[in-house]
Amino acid sequence: MPLTREENDFLTRVSPGTPGGELLRRYWYPIALKRELNDEQPTRFVRLLGEDLVLFRDQQGRVGLLADHCAHRGASLCYGRVEERGIACAYHGWLFDTAGNVLETPPERNDAIIKHVKQPAYPVQELLGMYWAYLGPQPAPVIPHYDTFVSRRGRRKITVFPQLACNWLQAMENSVDPAHLQILHQEYIGGGRRPASTTRGFTDDVKDFDFYVSPIGIVKRRTYVDGTTDEHPLIFPNILRQSNSTQIRVPIDDTHTAHIHVIFLTTPDGSEVDEPEDPPVEYIAPYKEPADGLHPHARFNLCSVLAQDHMAWETQGPIADRTVEHLASSDRGVVLLRRLLREQIERVQQGLDPLGVQRDPDHPMIDTNLFGHAQDAVHV
Ligand code: FES
Ligand SMILES: [Fe+2]
């Protein structure tokens, strides 16, 4: 059964007050690389979950994330002057600290405003050379200790993929859609073989696939005709763990999604190593021309597995219209994800923590199947 328009909105919308947006506000998201905030550029515009924000570093080195529009009369704080005590709006100089407190109200000193007005402010943390934000209710949970984030048995690299001009759920549904691998990506997975037909690609290599819900999300498992298997988790709600990458899909707004991969290169012998505090960063060039164009005005190149995925996700539409789709049994992972998402939205509506939220700052490292599958492992 296709979804109704209301069901599609329920699962996909990300702004404050929407059911999906309230669920997504229970998790932390990377919003910028640390290198993107520096002395020359101490402020940066950020849109996350449909909210316009400004990230800044004051002259004491404290990092804040405030609503972009100044509480006075709405000028952007992106153009504010960063000072010792915070950020002063460029327009009339209202000064805000990283917690959103109003410290000054030039040209007067208006104590009522200083006491009662607050600029919306959100907590920021640093991890893996990135700033992470949490937009939900207090107390904030902790960023989960996934093995690919915290294990010392390897080194990390950050890869920034082109921003997606579509809703976040399209990328996540793809993560529980194993059937597409052998068809969409047939040019890149054959290892020199040619598929019997372009319609079926390498589908006949696969005997079966199935899914199960784990404590961190949904695991998909493919069994090949030759007896090998591969298995990796969708980490609920917005991460795919696959091979050596942890693919984080960050919902910017209803129709845009940032795409950042944490690549974890394990040491060949499993030994622990030191790595720099900020991992190296690679930026991937746009997969379409013009880079900011939308289908059908943009033309996608299909030069890699990720480029092919990017084409498939964006051409489904800014928000895929699930009222007109025709699901088949090979889409049962997609159905399972939608059901899980609906259940977790309802948990939040009941005041409960949804799947994957971690509150203990000392919780043990979480196994994301990093070392479980030798055929997937990529070694330095
Ligand atoms: S609009 Fe920011 S101080 Fe007036
Ligand atoms: Fe894919």
Short mmCIF file of C-alpha atoms and ligand atoms in Angstrom, two decimals:
data_model
loop_
_atom_site.label_atom_id
_atom_site.label_comp_id
_atom_site.label_asym_id
_atom_site.label_seq_id
_atom_site.Cartn_x
_atom_site.Cartn_y
_atom_site.Cartn_z
CA MET A 1 0.00 0.00 0.00
CA PRO A 2 1.36 3.41 -0.87
CA LEU A 3 1.47 5.93 1.95
CA THR A 4 -1.07 8.70 2.27
CA ARG A 5 0.19 12.26 1.97
CA GLU A 6 -0.19 12.64 5.75
CA GLU A 7 1.89 9.51 6.38
CA ASN A 8 4.57 10.73 4.00
CA ASP A 9 4.73 14.09 5.81
CA PHE A 10 4.75 12.32 9.19
CA LEU A 11 7.91 10.39 8.28
CA THR A 12 9.81 13.01 6.30
CA ARG A 13 9.32 16.49 7.76
CA VAL A 14 12.14 17.74 9.95
CA SER A 15 11.20 21.20 11.27
CA PRO A 16 10.38 21.99 14.91
CA GLY A 17 6.97 20.73 15.97
CA THR A 18 6.67 18.09 13.25
CA PRO A 19 6.54 14.46 14.48
CA GLY A 20 9.66 13.45 12.53
CA GLY A 21 11.44 16.67 13.49
CA GLU A 22 10.83 15.98 17.17
CA LEU A 23 12.30 12.47 16.80
CA LEU A 24 15.36 13.78 14.95
CA ARG A 25 15.91 16.35 17.72
CA ARG A 26 16.95 13.51 20.06
CA TYR A 27 20.28 12.98 18.27
CA TRP A 28 23.54 14.88 17.69
CA TYR A 29 24.63 15.93 14.19
CA PRO A 30 27.94 17.11 12.71
CA ILE A 31 27.31 20.65 11.42
CA ALA A 32 30.74 21.94 10.40
CA LEU A 33 34.38 21.00 10.27
CA LYS A 34 36.49 22.64 12.94
CA ARG A 35 38.72 24.09 10.20
CA GLU A 36 35.70 25.95 8.80
CA LEU A 37 35.70 28.27 11.84
CA ASN A 38 38.89 30.29 12.19
CA ASP A 39 40.21 33.76 12.95
CA GLU A 40 39.47 35.02 9.44
CA GLN A 41 35.99 33.46 9.43
CA PRO A 42 34.80 33.16 13.04
CA THR A 43 31.11 32.79 12.11
CA ARG A 44 29.36 30.31 9.86
CA PHE A 45 25.76 29.95 8.76
CA VAL A 46 24.27 26.55 9.60
CA ARG A 47 20.88 25.15 8.70
CA LEU A 48 19.92 22.04 10.66
CA LEU A 49 16.50 20.38 10.93
CA GLY A 50 14.94 23.38 9.24
CA GLU A 51 16.38 25.92 11.70
CA ASP A 52 18.63 28.78 10.58
CA LEU A 53 21.56 29.14 12.95
CA VAL A 54 24.96 30.76 13.27
CA LEU A 55 27.97 28.93 14.60
CA PHE A 56 30.69 31.16 16.04
CA ARG A 57 33.81 31.12 18.16
CA ASP A 58 34.30 34.02 20.56
CA GLN A 59 37.69 35.51 21.36
CA GLN A 60 37.98 33.29 24.42
CA GLY A 61 37.66 30.25 22.15
CA ARG A 62 34.14 29.32 23.27
CA VAL A 63 31.93 27.97 20.49
CA GLY A 64 28.26 28.88 20.31
CA LEU A 65 25.31 28.01 18.11
CA LEU A 66 22.60 30.67 18.10
CA ALA A 67 19.49 31.36 16.05
CA ASP A 68 20.59 33.30 12.99
CA HIS A 69 18.07 36.15 13.27
CA CYS A 70 18.96 38.59 16.03
CA ALA A 71 16.36 38.83 18.81
CA HIS A 72 16.27 42.63 18.38
CA ARG A 73 15.02 43.13 14.82
CA GLY A 74 16.23 40.11 12.96
CA ALA A 75 19.51 40.91 11.21
CA SER A 76 21.72 37.87 10.67
CA LEU A 77 24.26 37.18 13.38
CA CYS A 78 26.51 35.69 10.70
CA TYR A 79 27.75 39.23 10.21
CA GLY A 80 28.16 39.86 13.93
CA ARG A 81 31.47 40.93 15.38
CA VAL A 82 33.05 38.29 17.52
CA GLU A 83 34.35 39.65 20.83
CA GLU A 84 35.73 38.38 24.14
CA ARG A 85 32.30 37.95 25.68
CA GLY A 86 30.40 36.67 22.66
CA ILE A 87 29.02 37.96 19.37
CA ALA A 88 27.75 41.51 18.80
CA CYS A 89 25.06 41.88 16.16
CA ALA A 90 26.41 44.04 13.34
CA TYR A 91 23.21 46.10 13.10
CA HIS A 92 22.80 47.72 16.55
CA GLY A 93 25.36 45.88 18.63
CA TRP A 94 23.27 43.67 20.88
CA LEU A 95 25.84 41.38 22.44
CA PHE A 96 25.07 37.68 23.03
CA ASP A 97 27.14 35.05 24.80
CA THR A 98 27.34 31.41 23.66
CA ALA A 99 24.35 30.54 25.88
CA GLY A 100 22.21 33.17 24.15
CA ASN A 101 22.16 35.60 27.09
CA VAL A 102 21.83 39.27 26.15
CA LEU A 103 24.81 41.11 27.67
CA GLU A 104 24.50 44.56 26.05
CA THR A 105 21.69 46.46 24.28
CA PRO A 106 23.28 49.59 22.76
CA PRO A 107 22.77 52.44 22.60
CA GLU A 108 20.88 52.18 25.91
CA ARG A 109 21.18 49.59 28.65
CA ASN A 110 17.75 47.98 28.79
CA ASP A 111 17.68 45.82 31.90
CA ALA A 112 14.24 44.40 31.14
CA ILE A 113 15.47 43.09 27.81
CA ILE A 114 18.72 41.84 29.33
CA LYS A 115 16.75 39.97 31.96
CA HIS A 116 13.92 38.54 29.88
CA VAL A 117 15.07 38.15 26.28
CA LYS A 118 17.17 35.20 25.17
CA GLN A 119 18.58 34.37 21.79
CA PRO A 120 17.81 30.68 21.11
CA ALA A 121 21.05 28.76 21.75
CA TYR A 122 22.06 25.12 21.36
CA PRO A 123 24.92 23.04 22.76
CA VAL A 124 27.93 22.24 20.59
CA GLN A 125 30.53 19.50 21.00
CA GLU A 126 33.75 18.73 19.18
CA LEU A 127 34.46 15.23 17.89
CA LEU A 128 36.52 13.87 14.98
CA GLY A 129 37.53 17.33 13.82
CA MET A 130 33.91 18.44 13.56
CA TYR A 131 31.43 20.52 15.53
CA TRP A 132 28.30 18.61 16.49
CA ALA A 133 24.97 20.13 17.50
CA TYR A 134 21.97 18.96 19.50
CA LEU A 135 18.67 20.79 18.98
CA GLY A 136 16.44 18.79 21.33
CA PRO A 137 15.18 19.15 24.88
CA GLN A 138 17.55 19.12 27.83
CA PRO A 139 19.23 17.16 29.23
CA ALA A 140 21.13 16.37 26.05
CA PRO A 141 22.21 12.76 25.51
CA VAL A 142 25.81 11.92 24.60
CA ILE A 143 27.23 11.25 21.16
CA PRO A 144 27.22 7.43 21.01
CA HIS A 145 30.59 5.69 21.23
CA TYR A 146 30.40 3.85 17.93
CA ASP A 147 33.54 1.82 17.30
CA THR A 148 34.28 3.77 14.13
CA PHE A 149 34.25 7.00 16.16
CA VAL A 150 36.27 5.92 19.18
CA SER A 151 38.21 2.71 18.51
CA ARG A 152 41.97 3.19 18.68
CA ARG A 153 42.60 0.24 16.37
CA GLY A 154 42.97 2.45 13.31
CA ARG A 155 42.98 5.94 11.88
CA ARG A 156 40.15 8.08 10.62
CA LYS A 157 39.54 10.33 7.65
CA ILE A 158 36.55 12.58 7.03
CA THR A 159 35.08 12.69 3.53
CA VAL A 160 32.57 15.40 2.72
CA PHE A 161 30.26 14.36 -0.11
CA PRO A 162 28.18 16.77 -2.19
CA GLN A 163 25.10 18.05 -0.42
CA LEU A 164 21.94 16.21 -1.44
CA ALA A 165 19.04 18.28 -2.75
CA CYS A 166 16.48 15.89 -1.29
CA ASN A 167 14.94 14.70 1.94
CA TRP A 168 17.12 12.65 4.32
CA LEU A 169 14.83 9.61 4.32
CA GLN A 170 15.55 8.84 0.66
CA ALA A 171 19.19 8.17 1.47
CA MET A 172 18.20 6.08 4.49
CA GLU A 173 15.66 3.98 2.60
CA ASN A 174 18.43 3.22 0.14
CA SER A 175 20.43 1.79 3.05
CA VAL A 176 17.86 -0.97 3.54
CA ASP A 177 17.39 -1.59 -0.18
CA PRO A 178 19.93 -4.33 -0.93
CA ALA A 179 18.38 -5.21 -4.29
CA HIS A 180 19.66 -2.03 -5.93
CA LEU A 181 23.35 -2.84 -5.42
CA GLN A 182 23.55 -5.45 -8.17
CA ILE A 183 21.54 -3.33 -10.63
CA LEU A 184 22.24 0.38 -10.09
CA HIS A 185 25.94 -0.27 -9.39
CA GLN A 186 26.52 -3.05 -11.95
CA GLU A 187 29.34 -1.15 -13.69
CA TYR A 188 31.41 -1.06 -10.50
CA ILE A 189 30.86 -4.34 -8.68
CA GLY A 190 31.58 -7.01 -11.29
CA GLY A 191 35.33 -7.18 -10.80
CA GLY A 192 35.84 -7.34 -14.57
CA ARG A 193 32.84 -9.57 -15.29
CA ARG A 194 30.01 -8.35 -17.51
CA PRO A 195 26.43 -8.83 -16.33
CA ALA A 196 24.23 -11.20 -18.31
CA SER A 197 21.81 -8.34 -18.92
CA THR A 198 21.68 -4.69 -17.93
CA THR A 199 18.15 -5.24 -16.61
CA ARG A 200 19.19 -7.78 -13.98
CA GLY A 201 22.78 -6.65 -13.49
CA PHE A 202 24.43 -9.07 -11.04
CA THR A 203 21.15 -9.88 -9.28
CA ASP A 204 21.60 -13.59 -9.90
CA ASP A 205 24.76 -13.58 -7.74
CA VAL A 206 22.49 -13.09 -4.74
CA LYS A 207 20.60 -15.98 -3.20
CA ASP A 208 18.63 -14.01 -0.65
CA PHE A 209 18.62 -11.06 1.70
CA ASP A 210 16.99 -10.47 5.00
CA PHE A 211 16.78 -7.93 7.82
CA TYR A 212 16.62 -7.84 11.57
CA VAL A 213 16.26 -5.08 14.13
CA SER A 214 19.27 -4.70 16.42
CA PRO A 215 19.85 -2.50 19.49
CA ILE A 216 21.19 0.25 17.21
CA GLY A 217 19.01 -0.06 14.11
CA ILE A 218 18.42 -2.48 11.25
CA VAL A 219 20.93 -5.00 9.99
CA LYS A 220 20.66 -6.12 6.39
CA ARG A 221 22.25 -9.38 5.38
CA ARG A 222 22.89 -10.59 1.87
CA THR A 223 23.63 -14.24 1.15
CA TYR A 224 25.33 -14.89 -2.15
CA VAL A 225 24.98 -17.96 -4.34
CA ASP A 226 28.64 -18.78 -3.62
CA GLY A 227 27.86 -19.02 0.11
CA THR A 228 29.46 -15.74 1.21
CA THR A 229 27.45 -13.15 3.11
CA ASP A 230 27.71 -9.50 3.85
CA GLU A 231 25.99 -7.77 6.67
CA HIS A 232 25.96 -4.22 7.91
CA PRO A 233 23.78 -2.00 10.01
CA LEU A 234 21.68 1.03 9.38
CA ILE A 235 22.33 2.93 12.61
CA PHE A 236 19.01 4.50 13.46
CA PRO A 237 17.98 7.00 12.36
CA ASN A 238 20.48 8.59 9.98
CA ILE A 239 23.70 6.55 9.59
CA LEU A 240 24.74 3.73 7.31
CA ARG A 241 27.73 1.61 8.38
CA GLN A 242 29.18 -0.06 5.34
CA SER A 243 32.67 -1.46 4.74
CA ASN A 244 35.09 1.01 6.31
CA SER A 245 32.73 3.99 6.22
CA THR A 246 30.20 5.44 8.60
CA GLN A 247 27.91 7.45 6.37
CA ILE A 248 26.17 10.21 8.29
CA ARG A 249 23.17 11.82 6.60
CA VAL A 250 22.43 15.17 8.26
CA PRO A 251 18.92 16.56 7.66
CA ILE A 252 19.45 20.23 6.81
CA ASP A 253 15.79 20.91 6.05
CA ASP A 254 12.93 19.02 4.41
CA THR A 255 14.63 18.99 1.01
CA HIS A 256 18.37 19.12 1.70
CA THR A 257 20.74 16.68 3.38
CA ALA A 258 24.44 16.90 4.16
CA HIS A 259 26.46 13.74 3.61
CA ILE A 260 29.60 13.11 5.63
CA HIS A 261 31.55 9.87 5.86
CA VAL A 262 33.86 8.92 8.69
CA ILE A 263 36.31 6.52 7.07
CA PHE A 264 37.99 4.19 9.55
CA LEU A 265 41.15 2.49 8.38
CA THR A 266 41.92 -0.36 10.73
CA THR A 267 45.50 -1.31 11.49
CA PRO A 268 46.40 -4.59 9.74
CA ASP A 269 47.16 -6.38 13.01
CA GLY A 270 44.47 -4.75 15.11
CA SER A 271 47.01 -2.82 17.17
CA GLU A 272 46.17 0.52 18.73
CA VAL A 273 47.63 3.70 17.26
CA ASP A 274 47.67 7.40 18.02
CA GLU A 275 46.07 9.67 15.48
CA PRO A 276 45.95 13.43 15.13
CA GLU A 277 43.15 15.13 17.06
CA ASP A 278 41.59 16.34 13.80
CA PRO A 279 41.50 13.69 11.06
CA PRO A 280 42.41 14.63 7.47
CA VAL A 281 39.52 15.82 5.33
CA GLU A 282 38.66 15.18 1.70
CA TYR A 283 35.96 17.01 -0.28
CA ILE A 284 34.24 15.17 -3.15
CA ALA A 285 33.46 17.25 -6.25
CA PRO A 286 29.78 17.67 -7.26
CA TYR A 287 28.16 14.78 -9.07
CA LYS A 288 26.03 17.00 -11.31
CA GLU A 289 26.23 19.95 -13.63
CA PRO A 290 25.31 22.61 -12.68
CA ALA A 291 26.27 21.71 -9.13
CA ASP A 292 23.27 23.50 -7.60
CA GLY A 293 20.79 22.43 -10.29
CA LEU A 294 17.83 20.16 -9.71
CA HIS A 295 16.56 17.31 -11.84
CA PRO A 296 15.75 17.59 -14.73
CA HIS A 297 17.79 20.77 -15.29
CA ALA A 298 20.92 19.26 -13.78
CA ARG A 299 22.67 16.34 -15.46
CA PHE A 300 24.19 13.78 -13.10
CA ASN A 301 27.40 11.95 -13.85
CA LEU A 302 27.40 8.31 -12.78
CA CYS A 303 31.14 8.06 -12.27
CA SER A 304 31.07 6.06 -9.02
CA VAL A 305 28.82 4.04 -6.73
CA LEU A 306 28.12 7.15 -4.66
CA ALA A 307 27.39 9.23 -7.77
CA GLN A 308 24.85 6.63 -8.91
CA ASP A 309 23.20 6.64 -5.49
CA HIS A 310 23.14 10.44 -5.52
CA MET A 311 21.31 10.39 -8.86
CA ALA A 312 18.76 7.84 -7.62
CA TRP A 313 18.04 9.70 -4.38
CA GLU A 314 17.67 13.17 -5.90
CA THR A 315 15.65 12.13 -8.94
CA GLN A 316 13.02 10.60 -6.63
CA GLY A 317 12.15 14.26 -5.98
CA PRO A 318 12.86 16.83 -3.24
CA ILE A 319 10.58 14.70 -1.01
CA ALA A 320 9.79 11.39 -2.70
CA ASP A 321 6.07 11.09 -3.35
CA ARG A 322 5.30 7.83 -1.58
CA THR A 323 1.59 8.12 -2.41
CA VAL A 324 2.20 6.86 -5.95
CA GLU A 325 4.86 4.19 -5.46
CA HIS A 326 4.39 0.45 -6.01
CA LEU A 327 6.32 -1.54 -3.45
CA ALA A 328 7.47 -5.09 -4.16
CA SER A 329 8.65 -7.78 -1.75
CA SER A 330 12.26 -6.68 -2.36
CA ASP A 331 11.26 -3.40 -0.63
CA ARG A 332 10.56 -5.13 2.68
CA GLY A 333 13.60 -3.45 4.26
CA VAL A 334 12.14 -0.07 3.33
CA VAL A 335 8.81 -1.09 4.88
CA LEU A 336 10.62 -2.20 8.04
CA LEU A 337 12.48 1.13 8.29
CA ARG A 338 9.25 3.10 7.91
CA ARG A 339 7.61 1.00 10.61
CA LEU A 340 10.57 1.48 12.95
CA LEU A 341 10.58 5.21 12.26
CA ARG A 342 6.86 5.44 13.01
CA GLU A 343 7.28 3.48 16.26
CA GLN A 344 10.18 5.65 17.39
CA ILE A 345 8.30 8.88 16.59
CA GLU A 346 5.49 7.55 18.77
CA ARG A 347 7.95 6.78 21.59
CA VAL A 348 9.07 10.41 21.53
CA GLN A 349 5.43 11.52 21.58
CA GLN A 350 5.02 9.42 24.74
CA GLY A 351 8.00 11.15 26.37
CA LEU A 352 10.38 8.19 25.94
CA ASP A 353 13.88 8.05 24.47
CA PRO A 354 13.94 6.61 20.94
CA LEU A 355 16.24 3.86 19.68
CA GLY A 356 19.96 4.55 19.92
CA VAL A 357 19.89 7.49 22.35
CA GLN A 358 22.74 7.12 24.84
CA ARG A 359 22.74 9.00 28.13
CA ASP A 360 25.63 7.42 30.04
CA PRO A 361 28.82 9.35 29.22
CA ASP A 362 30.83 6.23 30.14
CA HIS A 363 28.88 3.69 28.10
CA PRO A 364 31.01 0.99 26.49
CA MET A 365 32.11 1.16 22.88
CA ILE A 366 29.28 0.14 20.53
CA ASP A 367 30.04 -2.62 18.04
CA THR A 368 28.86 -1.66 14.55
CA ASN A 369 30.25 -4.83 12.98
CA LEU A 370 33.54 -3.14 12.22
CA PHE A 371 35.66 -6.24 12.61
CA GLY A 372 33.03 -8.85 11.87
CA HIS A 373 33.45 -9.23 8.13
CA ALA A 374 36.88 -9.73 6.67
CA GLN A 375 35.66 -9.43 3.09
CA ASP A 376 34.48 -5.91 3.82
CA ALA A 377 37.52 -4.73 5.74
CA VAL A 378 39.83 -2.23 4.12
CA HIS A 379 43.28 -2.12 5.69
CA VAL A 380 45.93 0.55 5.72
S1 FES B 1 18.92 43.67 14.73
FE1 FES B 1 20.53 42.93 15.93
S2 FES B 1 20.99 44.54 17.30
FE2 FES B 1 19.36 45.27 16.12
FE FE B 2 23.88 2.25 -3.59
#
